[in-house]
Short mmCIF file of C-alpha atoms in Angstrom, two decimals:
data_model
loop_
_atom_site.label_atom_id
_atom_site.label_comp_id
_atom_site.label_asym_id
_atom_site.label_seq_id
_atom_site.Cartn_x
_atom_site.Cartn_y
_atom_site.Cartn_z
CA MET A 1 -39.54 35.54 178.15
CA LYS A 2 -38.86 33.57 174.99
CA LEU A 3 -39.07 30.12 176.59
CA VAL A 4 -42.69 30.65 177.65
CA GLN A 5 -43.60 31.62 174.11
CA ASP A 6 -41.73 28.75 172.45
CA PRO A 7 -44.29 26.53 170.63
CA TRP A 8 -42.18 23.40 171.15
CA LEU A 9 -41.84 23.96 174.94
CA ALA A 10 -45.32 25.30 175.65
CA PRO A 11 -47.01 21.91 176.23
CA HIS A 12 -44.22 20.98 178.73
CA PHE A 13 -44.88 23.87 181.17
CA GLU A 14 -46.65 23.17 184.49
CA TRP A 15 -48.70 26.13 185.68
CA ASN A 16 -50.99 24.65 188.36
CA ALA A 17 -50.06 23.48 191.81
CA LYS A 18 -50.99 19.86 192.55
CA HIS A 19 -50.78 17.21 195.22
CA LEU A 20 -49.98 13.66 194.15
CA PHE A 21 -50.77 10.54 196.10
CA LYS A 22 -50.07 6.84 195.70
CA TYR A 23 -51.53 3.88 197.53
CA ASN A 24 -48.93 1.81 199.44
CA GLY A 25 -51.26 -1.11 200.13
CA GLU A 26 -52.59 0.35 203.39
CA SER A 27 -53.07 4.09 202.87
CA TRP A 28 -52.67 6.97 200.44
CA VAL A 29 -49.19 8.62 200.71
CA ARG A 30 -48.31 11.97 199.20
CA PHE A 31 -45.29 12.08 196.98
CA TYR A 32 -43.36 14.84 195.17
CA ASP A 33 -42.03 14.61 191.58
CA GLU A 34 -41.99 18.15 190.20
CA LEU A 35 -41.71 21.62 191.73
CA VAL A 36 -45.47 22.15 191.25
CA THR A 37 -46.14 19.38 193.73
CA GLY A 38 -44.35 21.23 196.57
CA ASP A 39 -46.06 22.88 199.51
CA LEU A 40 -44.81 26.42 198.76
CA TRP A 41 -46.20 26.33 195.23
CA TRP A 42 -49.53 25.13 196.60
CA GLU A 43 -49.59 27.93 199.21
CA ILE A 44 -48.77 30.59 196.70
CA GLN A 45 -51.23 29.48 194.09
CA VAL A 46 -54.13 27.79 195.86
CA ASN A 47 -54.24 29.83 199.07
CA ASN A 48 -52.85 33.01 197.36
CA TYR A 49 -50.17 33.24 200.03
CA ASN A 50 -49.77 36.90 200.97
CA HIS A 51 -51.66 37.90 197.84
CA LEU A 52 -48.58 37.34 195.70
CA LEU A 53 -50.61 36.62 192.58
CA ALA A 54 -53.26 38.61 190.77
CA MET A 55 -56.61 36.81 190.59
CA GLY A 56 -56.17 33.79 188.36
CA GLY A 57 -52.43 34.45 188.03
CA LYS A 58 -49.86 31.64 187.80
CA PRO A 59 -46.34 31.68 189.29
CA LEU A 60 -43.26 31.60 187.08
CA LEU A 61 -40.43 30.04 188.99
CA LEU A 62 -36.84 30.94 188.10
CA ILE A 63 -34.08 28.84 189.61
CA VAL A 64 -30.84 30.83 189.72
CA TYR A 65 -27.51 29.44 190.78
CA ALA A 66 -23.77 29.76 190.29
CA ASP A 67 -22.09 26.66 188.88
CA LYS A 68 -18.82 26.26 190.81
CA THR A 69 -17.96 23.17 188.66
CA ARG A 70 -17.40 25.39 185.60
CA LEU A 71 -14.77 27.91 186.55
CA SER A 72 -13.77 30.11 183.58
CA THR A 73 -10.77 32.45 183.13
CA PHE A 74 -10.89 35.83 181.41
CA GLY A 75 -7.29 36.99 181.16
CA THR A 76 -6.38 37.41 184.86
CA ALA A 77 -9.97 37.20 186.17
CA LYS A 78 -11.77 34.03 187.11
CA GLY A 79 -15.50 33.53 187.45
CA TYR A 80 -18.36 31.07 187.72
CA PRO A 81 -21.30 31.20 185.30
CA VAL A 82 -24.64 32.13 186.87
CA ILE A 83 -27.34 29.96 185.36
CA ALA A 84 -31.10 30.38 185.30
CA ARG A 85 -33.62 27.62 184.72
CA VAL A 86 -37.43 27.82 184.45
CA GLY A 87 -38.91 25.66 187.23
CA ASN A 88 -42.27 25.46 185.49
CA LEU A 89 -40.85 23.18 182.85
CA ILE A 90 -40.94 19.47 183.60
CA VAL A 91 -37.77 18.42 185.39
CA ASN A 92 -36.25 16.40 182.49
CA LEU A 93 -36.33 19.58 180.36
CA HIS A 94 -35.23 22.22 182.84
CA ASN A 95 -32.32 20.04 183.95
CA SER A 96 -31.24 19.30 180.35
CA ASP A 97 -28.60 20.85 178.15
CA GLY A 98 -31.14 21.12 175.28
CA PRO A 99 -34.17 23.37 174.69
CA GLY A 100 -35.62 24.50 178.01
CA GLY A 101 -32.36 23.87 179.82
CA GLY A 102 -30.47 26.53 181.75
CA PHE A 103 -29.12 29.67 180.22
CA MET A 104 -26.30 31.88 181.40
CA ILE A 105 -27.37 35.22 182.87
CA GLY A 106 -24.11 36.49 184.29
CA TRP A 107 -20.83 35.75 186.06
CA LEU A 108 -19.89 35.49 189.71
CA PRO A 109 -16.27 36.51 190.24
CA ALA A 110 -14.06 33.83 191.88
CA MET A 111 -12.27 35.36 194.84
CA GLU A 112 -8.80 34.28 195.80
CA GLU A 113 -8.81 32.36 199.07
CA PRO A 114 -6.41 33.67 201.71
CA ALA A 115 -3.62 31.14 202.52
CA SER A 116 -4.74 31.16 206.14
CA GLU A 117 -8.19 29.86 205.09
CA THR A 118 -7.04 27.09 202.78
CA HIS A 119 -8.19 23.52 203.67
CA LYS A 120 -10.48 24.63 206.50
#
């Protein structure tokens, strides 16, 4: 994958699961700020959940979604772009329109809604 090999983006990738805590004046409270701070990432990497990773391996998270806000027309066909983003990049990069942002990987056809289903 070209993004992983990009020398500008390389320092912005997060590869290791982590737990973050802050002191609220009485106790330490866990907080989440990036995908690598989530429980599933921790389970997969630290506890090698179901042996998903080879020894010493690091997960590469792809976020794939269809963007219904960007309907496109191709002659008589309509569709929504399917976007992929790399979750290992820090959030302000993988949610951007610049380098490291999402890239289109396909189209999801828009289906005509039957009149009987409109406004339900």
